[in-house]
Coordinates of C-alpha atoms in Angstrom, one line a residue:
M180 CA 12.0 -5.7 -41.6
A181 CA 9.7 -2.9 -40.5
E182 CA 7.9 -5.5 -38.3
G183 CA 11.0 -6.7 -36.5
K184 CA 12.3 -3.1 -36.0
G185 CA 8.9 -2.0 -34.6
Y186 CA 8.8 -4.7 -32.0
S187 CA 12.5 -4.2 -31.0
E188 CA 11.4 -0.9 -29.5
F189 CA 10.1 -3.0 -26.6
R190 CA 13.6 -4.1 -25.8
T191 CA 14.3 -0.8 -23.9
G192 CA 10.8 0.6 -23.8
W193 CA 8.9 -2.2 -21.8
P194 CA 9.7 -0.9 -18.3
V195 CA 8.0 2.4 -19.2
V196 CA 5.1 0.6 -20.6
L197 CA 4.8 -1.6 -17.5
A198 CA 5.1 1.4 -15.1
S199 CA 2.5 3.3 -17.2
M200 CA 0.1 0.3 -17.2
L201 CA 0.1 0.2 -13.4
G202 CA 0.2 4.0 -12.9
I203 CA -2.8 4.6 -15.2
G204 CA -4.6 1.5 -14.0
L205 CA -4.4 2.5 -10.3
G206 CA -4.8 6.3 -10.9
L207 CA -7.5 8.9 -10.9
S208 CA -9.0 7.8 -14.1
P209 CA -10.4 4.3 -13.4
V210 CA -10.4 3.8 -9.6
P211 CA -13.1 6.2 -8.5
F212 CA -15.1 5.5 -11.6
Y213 CA -15.1 1.7 -11.2
T214 CA -15.7 1.7 -7.4
I215 CA -18.4 4.2 -6.9
G216 CA -21.0 1.8 -8.0
M217 CA -20.1 -0.6 -5.2
L218 CA -19.6 2.0 -2.5
A219 CA -22.6 4.0 -3.2
P220 CA -25.1 1.7 -1.6
E221 CA -23.1 1.7 1.5
L222 CA -23.0 5.3 1.9
A223 CA -26.7 5.6 1.1
R224 CA -27.3 3.1 3.9
E225 CA -25.0 4.6 6.4
F226 CA -25.9 8.4 5.9
G227 CA -29.3 8.2 4.3
W228 CA -27.8 10.0 1.1
A229 CA -29.8 9.8 -2.2
F230 CA -28.1 7.8 -4.8
G231 CA -28.2 10.6 -7.3
D232 CA -26.6 12.9 -4.7
I233 CA -23.7 10.2 -4.3
M234 CA -23.1 10.1 -8.1
A235 CA -22.8 13.8 -8.2
G236 CA -19.3 13.3 -7.0
L237 CA -18.3 12.4 -10.6
P238 CA -19.2 15.8 -12.2
I239 CA -17.4 17.5 -9.4
M240 CA -14.3 15.5 -10.0
T241 CA -14.8 16.4 -13.8
F242 CA -15.0 20.1 -13.2
A243 CA -11.8 19.8 -11.0
V244 CA -10.1 17.7 -13.8
L245 CA -11.2 20.4 -16.4
L246 CA -9.1 23.0 -14.4
A247 CA -6.3 20.8 -13.4
S248 CA -5.5 18.7 -16.4
P249 CA -4.2 21.5 -18.6
A250 CA -2.1 22.9 -15.8
V251 CA -0.6 19.4 -15.3
G252 CA 0.2 19.1 -18.9
F253 CA 2.0 22.5 -18.9
L254 CA 3.9 21.5 -15.7
A255 CA 4.8 18.0 -17.2
D256 CA 6.1 19.8 -20.5
R257 CA 8.2 22.1 -18.3
V258 CA 9.8 20.0 -15.5
G259 CA 9.3 16.4 -16.9
V260 CA 6.5 13.7 -16.4
R261 CA 8.4 11.5 -13.9
P262 CA 8.2 13.9 -10.9
I263 CA 4.7 15.0 -11.7
A264 CA 3.5 11.2 -12.0
L265 CA 5.2 10.1 -8.9
I266 CA 4.1 12.8 -6.6
S267 CA 0.6 12.8 -7.9
L268 CA 0.3 8.9 -7.5
I269 CA 1.2 9.4 -3.7
L270 CA -1.3 12.3 -3.2
F271 CA -4.0 10.4 -5.0
A272 CA -3.8 7.5 -2.8
F273 CA -4.1 9.4 0.4
S274 CA -6.8 11.6 -0.9
F275 CA -8.8 8.4 -1.9
M276 CA -8.2 7.0 1.5
A277 CA -9.7 10.1 3.1
F278 CA -13.2 9.2 2.0
A279 CA -13.1 6.8 4.9
A280 CA -12.8 9.5 7.5
N281 CA -16.2 11.1 6.3
P282 CA -18.4 11.8 9.3
G283 CA -21.6 11.8 7.3
D284 CA -21.4 15.3 5.8
I285 CA -22.1 15.4 2.1
R286 CA -20.2 18.7 1.9
F287 CA -17.0 16.8 3.0
F288 CA -17.8 14.1 0.6
Y289 CA -17.9 16.6 -2.4
A290 CA -14.9 18.6 -1.3
N291 CA -13.0 15.2 -1.1
W292 CA -13.8 14.6 -4.7
A293 CA -12.5 18.0 -5.8
I294 CA -9.3 17.7 -3.8
M295 CA -8.6 14.2 -5.0
A296 CA -9.1 15.3 -8.6
V297 CA -6.6 18.0 -8.3
L298 CA -4.1 16.2 -6.5
G299 CA -4.4 13.1 -8.6
A300 CA -4.5 14.7 -12.1
G301 CA -0.8 13.7 -12.6
T302 CA -1.9 10.1 -12.6
L303 CA -4.1 10.6 -15.6
P304 CA -2.8 9.3 -19.0
I305 CA -1.4 12.9 -19.7
T306 CA 1.9 12.1 -17.9
W307 CA 2.4 8.4 -18.6
T308 CA 1.5 8.5 -22.3
R309 CA 4.0 11.2 -22.9
A310 CA 6.9 8.9 -22.0
V311 CA 5.5 6.1 -24.1
N312 CA 5.0 8.3 -27.2
N313 CA 8.7 9.5 -26.8
R314 CA 9.9 5.8 -26.6
F315 CA 7.9 4.4 -29.4
E316 CA 7.4 5.4 -33.1
T317 CA 6.7 2.3 -35.3
R318 CA 4.6 0.4 -32.7
K319 CA 3.3 3.6 -30.9
G320 CA -0.3 2.5 -31.0
F321 CA 0.3 -1.0 -29.6
A322 CA 2.6 0.4 -26.8
L323 CA -0.1 2.9 -25.9
G324 CA -2.7 0.2 -25.9
L325 CA -0.6 -2.0 -23.5
S326 CA 0.1 1.1 -21.3
L327 CA -3.6 1.9 -21.0
L328 CA -4.4 -1.8 -20.5
G329 CA -4.2 -1.2 -16.7
T330 CA -7.7 0.5 -16.8
G331 CA -9.3 -2.6 -18.0
V332 CA -7.2 -4.9 -15.8
F333 CA -7.9 -3.1 -12.7
G334 CA -11.4 -2.1 -13.7
F335 CA -12.1 -5.8 -13.8
L336 CA -10.3 -6.5 -10.5
V337 CA -11.1 -3.5 -8.3
K338 CA -14.9 -4.3 -8.2
P339 CA -14.6 -7.8 -6.6
F340 CA -11.8 -6.6 -4.4
T341 CA -14.0 -3.6 -3.2
A342 CA -16.9 -5.9 -2.6
F343 CA -14.8 -8.4 -0.6
M344 CA -13.4 -5.5 1.5
I345 CA -17.0 -4.2 2.2
D346 CA -18.4 -7.6 3.2
A347 CA -15.4 -8.4 5.3
Y348 CA -14.4 -5.1 7.0
G349 CA -16.9 -2.5 5.9
W350 CA -16.9 0.5 3.5
R351 CA -14.4 2.4 5.4
A352 CA -11.8 -0.2 5.2
A353 CA -12.6 -0.7 1.6
Y354 CA -11.6 3.0 0.9
I355 CA -8.4 2.5 2.7
A356 CA -7.5 -0.8 1.1
V357 CA -8.2 0.4 -2.5
G358 CA -6.4 3.7 -1.9
A359 CA -3.3 1.8 -0.7
L360 CA -3.1 -0.2 -4.0
P361 CA -1.3 2.8 -5.8
L362 CA 1.3 2.8 -3.1
V363 CA 1.9 -0.8 -2.9
L364 CA 1.6 -1.9 -6.5
A365 CA 2.3 1.2 -8.9
L366 CA 4.7 3.4 -6.9
P367 CA 7.5 0.9 -6.5
V368 CA 7.6 -0.1 -10.2
A369 CA 7.2 3.6 -11.4
W370 CA 10.1 4.7 -9.1
F371 CA 12.4 2.2 -10.8
A372 CA 11.0 1.9 -14.2
F373 CA 9.3 5.1 -15.3
H374 CA 11.8 7.4 -17.0
D375 CA 11.1 9.6 -20.0
V376 CA 13.7 10.1 -22.7
G377 CA 16.5 12.1 -21.2
D378 CA 15.7 11.6 -17.5
R379 CA 18.6 9.5 -16.7
R380 CA 21.1 11.9 -18.2
Q381 CA 19.7 15.2 -16.7
T382 CA 19.0 16.4 -13.3
A383 CA 15.7 18.2 -12.6
V384 CA 17.4 21.6 -12.6
E385 CA 19.0 20.8 -15.9
R386 CA 15.7 19.7 -17.5
R387 CA 14.2 22.9 -16.2
D388 CA 16.9 25.2 -17.5
N389 CA 17.1 23.5 -20.9
A390 CA 13.3 23.4 -21.4
A391 CA 13.4 26.0 -24.3
L392 CA 16.2 24.1 -26.1
R393 CA 14.5 20.7 -25.8
A394 CA 11.2 22.2 -27.0
A395 CA 12.9 23.5 -30.1
A396 CA 14.4 20.1 -30.8
T397 CA 11.1 18.3 -30.4
P398 CA 8.9 18.0 -33.5
G399 CA 5.4 19.3 -33.4
L400 CA 3.2 22.3 -32.8
T401 CA 3.3 24.6 -29.7
F402 CA 0.2 24.8 -27.7
P403 CA -0.8 28.2 -29.1
E404 CA -0.3 27.1 -32.7
T405 CA -2.5 24.0 -31.9
L406 CA -5.3 26.0 -30.6
K407 CA -5.3 27.8 -34.0
T408 CA -5.8 24.5 -35.9
W409 CA -9.3 23.2 -36.7
R410 CA -8.2 19.7 -36.0
F411 CA -7.9 20.4 -32.3
W412 CA -11.5 21.7 -32.2
V413 CA -12.8 18.8 -34.1
L414 CA -11.2 16.4 -31.6
A415 CA -12.4 18.5 -28.6
V416 CA -16.0 18.5 -29.9
A417 CA -16.0 14.9 -30.9
F418 CA -14.6 13.5 -27.5
V419 CA -17.5 15.1 -25.5
P420 CA -20.4 13.1 -26.9
I421 CA -18.2 10.0 -27.3
S422 CA -17.2 10.0 -23.7
F423 CA -20.7 10.9 -22.5
A424 CA -22.2 7.9 -24.4
V425 CA -19.5 5.5 -23.3
G426 CA -19.0 6.8 -19.7
G427 CA -22.6 7.2 -19.0
P428 CA -23.6 3.4 -19.0
I429 CA -20.6 2.0 -17.2
P430 CA -21.1 3.1 -13.8
N431 CA -24.8 2.4 -14.0
M432 CA -24.4 -1.0 -15.7
E433 CA -25.3 -3.1 -12.8
N434 CA -28.7 -1.3 -12.6
I435 CA -29.1 -1.2 -16.3
V436 CA -28.7 -5.1 -16.5
K437 CA -30.9 -5.5 -13.5
T438 CA -33.7 -3.4 -15.0
A439 CA -33.5 -5.5 -18.2
G440 CA -34.8 -8.4 -16.0
F441 CA -31.7 -10.4 -15.3
S442 CA -31.0 -12.3 -11.9
G443 CA -28.5 -11.2 -9.4
S444 CA -26.0 -13.9 -10.5
E445 CA -26.5 -13.0 -14.2
V446 CA -25.9 -9.3 -13.3
V447 CA -22.6 -10.1 -11.7
S448 CA -21.3 -12.3 -14.5
L449 CA -22.5 -9.8 -17.2
V450 CA -21.0 -6.7 -15.5
S451 CA -17.6 -8.5 -15.1
L452 CA -17.4 -8.5 -19.0
I453 CA -16.8 -4.8 -19.0
G454 CA -13.2 -5.0 -17.6
L455 CA -12.5 -7.9 -19.9
S456 CA -13.7 -6.1 -23.0
V457 CA -11.8 -2.9 -22.1
I458 CA -8.6 -5.1 -22.1
V459 CA -9.5 -6.5 -25.6
G460 CA -10.2 -3.0 -26.8
R461 CA -6.8 -1.7 -25.6
V462 CA -4.8 -4.4 -27.3
V463 CA -6.8 -4.9 -30.5
G464 CA -7.3 -1.2 -30.9
G465 CA -3.7 -0.3 -30.4
W466 CA -2.6 -3.1 -32.9
L467 CA -5.1 -1.7 -35.5
I468 CA -4.2 1.9 -35.3
D469 CA -0.6 1.1 -35.9
R470 CA -1.5 -0.4 -39.3
F471 CA -4.4 1.4 -40.5
W472 CA -5.7 5.0 -40.5
A473 CA -6.7 5.7 -36.9
P474 CA -9.9 7.8 -37.4
G475 CA -11.2 5.1 -39.7
I476 CA -10.6 2.5 -37.1
A477 CA -12.0 4.8 -34.4
F478 CA -15.3 5.2 -36.4
V479 CA -15.9 1.5 -36.6
M480 CA -14.9 0.8 -32.9
L481 CA -16.9 3.7 -31.4
A482 CA -20.0 3.6 -33.6
A483 CA -20.5 -0.1 -33.1
P484 CA -21.7 0.4 -29.4
A485 CA -24.6 2.5 -30.7
L486 CA -26.3 -0.7 -31.5
A487 CA -25.6 -2.0 -28.0
C488 CA -27.3 1.1 -26.5
W489 CA -30.2 0.8 -28.8
M490 CA -30.7 -2.9 -27.8
F491 CA -30.6 -2.1 -24.1
A492 CA -33.1 0.7 -24.6
H493 CA -35.6 -1.6 -26.4
G494 CA -35.3 -4.5 -24.0
D495 CA -36.1 -8.2 -24.5
L496 CA -32.4 -9.2 -24.5
T497 CA -31.2 -12.7 -24.1
Y498 CA -28.2 -13.4 -22.0
A499 CA -26.0 -13.7 -25.1
T500 CA -27.2 -10.4 -26.7
A501 CA -26.8 -8.6 -23.3
A502 CA -23.3 -10.0 -23.1
G503 CA -22.5 -8.9 -26.7
S504 CA -23.9 -5.4 -26.0
I505 CA -21.8 -4.9 -22.8
F506 CA -18.7 -6.2 -24.7
L507 CA -19.3 -3.5 -27.5
I508 CA -19.5 -0.8 -24.8
G509 CA -16.5 -2.1 -23.0
F510 CA -14.5 -2.5 -26.1
A511 CA -15.2 1.1 -27.1
A512 CA -14.1 2.2 -23.6
G513 CA -10.9 0.4 -24.2
V514 CA -9.8 2.3 -27.2
E515 CA -10.7 5.8 -26.2
Y516 CA -7.6 6.9 -24.1
D517 CA -4.9 5.4 -26.3
L518 CA -6.8 6.7 -29.4
M519 CA -6.6 10.2 -28.0
A520 CA -3.0 9.9 -27.0
F521 CA -2.2 8.6 -30.6
L522 CA -4.1 11.3 -32.4
V523 CA -2.3 14.0 -30.4
A524 CA 1.1 12.6 -31.4
R525 CA 0.2 12.1 -35.1
Y526 CA -1.6 15.4 -35.6
F527 CA 0.2 17.8 -33.3
G528 CA 3.5 16.1 -32.5
L529 CA 5.2 16.0 -29.1
K530 CA 6.5 19.6 -28.6
S531 CA 3.6 20.5 -26.4
Y532 CA 2.2 17.1 -25.9
G533 CA 1.3 17.4 -22.2
A534 CA -0.6 20.8 -22.7
I535 CA -2.5 19.5 -25.7
Y536 CA -3.4 16.2 -24.2
G537 CA -4.4 17.8 -20.9
S538 CA -6.7 20.2 -22.7
L539 CA -8.3 17.6 -24.8
Y540 CA -8.7 15.5 -21.7
G541 CA -10.6 18.2 -20.2
F542 CA -13.3 18.0 -23.0
F543 CA -13.2 14.2 -22.6
A544 CA -13.8 14.3 -18.9
L545 CA -16.7 16.8 -19.4
G546 CA -18.7 14.1 -21.2
A547 CA -17.5 11.2 -18.9
G548 CA -18.5 13.2 -15.7
I549 CA -22.0 14.3 -17.0
G550 CA -23.0 10.9 -18.4
P551 CA -23.3 8.9 -15.3
V552 CA -25.5 11.7 -13.6
V553 CA -27.8 12.0 -16.5
F554 CA -28.3 8.3 -16.6
G555 CA -28.8 8.1 -12.9
R556 CA -31.4 11.1 -13.0
A557 CA -33.3 9.4 -15.9
F558 CA -33.6 6.4 -13.8
D559 CA -34.9 8.2 -10.7
A560 CA -37.5 10.0 -12.9
N561 CA -38.6 7.1 -15.2
G562 CA -37.5 3.9 -13.7
N563 CA -35.5 3.0 -16.8
Y564 CA -32.5 4.2 -18.8
D565 CA -34.3 4.2 -22.2
S566 CA -33.9 7.9 -23.1
P567 CA -30.2 8.4 -22.1
L568 CA -29.4 5.2 -23.9
M569 CA -31.1 6.2 -27.2
L570 CA -29.4 9.6 -26.9
S571 CA -26.0 7.8 -26.4
A572 CA -26.6 5.7 -29.5
G573 CA -26.9 9.0 -31.7
L574 CA -24.1 10.7 -30.0
L575 CA -21.7 7.8 -30.6
V576 CA -22.3 7.9 -34.3
L577 CA -22.0 11.6 -34.4
G578 CA -18.8 11.7 -32.4
A579 CA -17.3 8.9 -34.3
A580 CA -18.2 10.5 -37.7
L581 CA -16.5 13.8 -36.7
L582 CA -13.1 11.9 -36.4
L583 CA -13.3 11.1 -40.0
L584 CA -12.8 14.9 -40.8
L585 CA -9.2 14.7 -39.5
G586 CA -7.6 13.7 -42.8
R587 CA -4.1 12.6 -43.2
Y588 CA -1.5 12.4 -40.4
R589 CA 0.8 15.4 -40.3
V590 CA 4.7 15.0 -40.7
F591 CA 6.8 17.2 -38.5
N592 CA 10.2 18.4 -38.6
A593 CA 12.0 19.9 -35.6
T594 CA 10.4 23.2 -36.6
P595 CA 6.7 22.6 -37.6
A596 CA 5.4 24.0 -40.8
D597 CA 1.8 24.5 -41.8

C-alpha cells in the first residue's frame, strides 16, 4: 500500500522533477566542472597560460559560491524558488558564454569565474531540490535522485559535445554553444513545469507578504536554530573531505588514466564511464535512502571509492580494474547532492531549507573547489597523482564515518521541538 502511495506522488510531481533535472544538469554545478578539462588545453595553446593557472578558476568559483549560496538560500526562502531559479539560469548561460570574449587576459578569466558563480548560484540544487522536497515525502530520496540525474546525463554528454565544437569551430564557439544549452533546453521546460507548492495560487507579492505565515506552517528548524545543533556541524565538517576526495580526481581523470599507462582510445572510453556511473549513483542511491537509514547507505557508497583511489595510486591497473575504480568514484559523485538534500530535509525540516542547504553547499563547494587544484599542483610537482589519491582515500573513509554520528531522523511538527 505504501509502495503504491509513494509512487503516486509522481503523478503530479513529475514535471517538477523533469524541470529540476534539466535545470541542475545544465547549471553552475556540472557544466564548468565537466568542460574545463576539454577547454584548458585550448586556452593554454592560445594564450600560453599554465594548466595549473587555468584550473585556478575552480577555487575562485568555489569562493564566490561560498559567499553567494547562503544568500541565494535566504532569498529563495523569502520570495520563492521559481523566480530565483529562472533568472539565475538565464544569467548563468550568458556569463558562461562571456568566456568566449576573453582577449587573453588571465584577470578577465578569473573575474568571469567569480561573476558566473554569483549570477549562476540560483541554478545550484539549493533551489530545485526545495520544490522537489515539498512535492515528495514517501519517495523523497528517489525523486531527488532523478532530479539530480541531470549532472550525470549532461556530465556524460557535454564532454563530447564540447570536443566536437572545439574541433569543428574552435574553443570560443564551444563556450557559446555550451552556454546556450541552458537557454535552449532547460529554460523552456522550467518556465512551464517548475512550480513550488503554492506557486500557482499566489502571486509573488502575496508570497512575499505571507512569508512569515508560511514559515510558521512549515515543519522544521529555523536557520538560527539549525546553527545551534551539532548535526549541522557534523554535516558541514563531513562534506569538506568527501567533496575534496570525489571532486579532486574527476576533472583530472583524463590525465590520471593517461599517467596510469593507458592509450588515447582507452582513456576516452574509460573517462566516459564517469557520467554513466554518476547516473547509476543518482538512481540507485535515491532508491536506497528511501528504504534504509541514509547515513549507513552513505557510508558504504562514499567509503568504497577509497579503494579506487588506493588502486590508482599504486598503479598496475588492468583496463577492467581501472574501469571499476572510475565507476566507484563516479557512483559516489552521483549520490553526494541528493544525499545532502535528503539529510537536510530529514534532520532539519523544510522551514529554512534554502538557507540551510545553501550554507552546507558552501562547505561542500570548498572541498570540491580545492581538490582539483591540489591534484593538478601535485602532478606539476611530481609527475603523478599518488599523494593526493592516497590522501583522498583516507578522507573518504573519515568523511563517510562522520555521517554515522547523525543518529535517527527527526520528526517535526509545525513548531519544531528539541
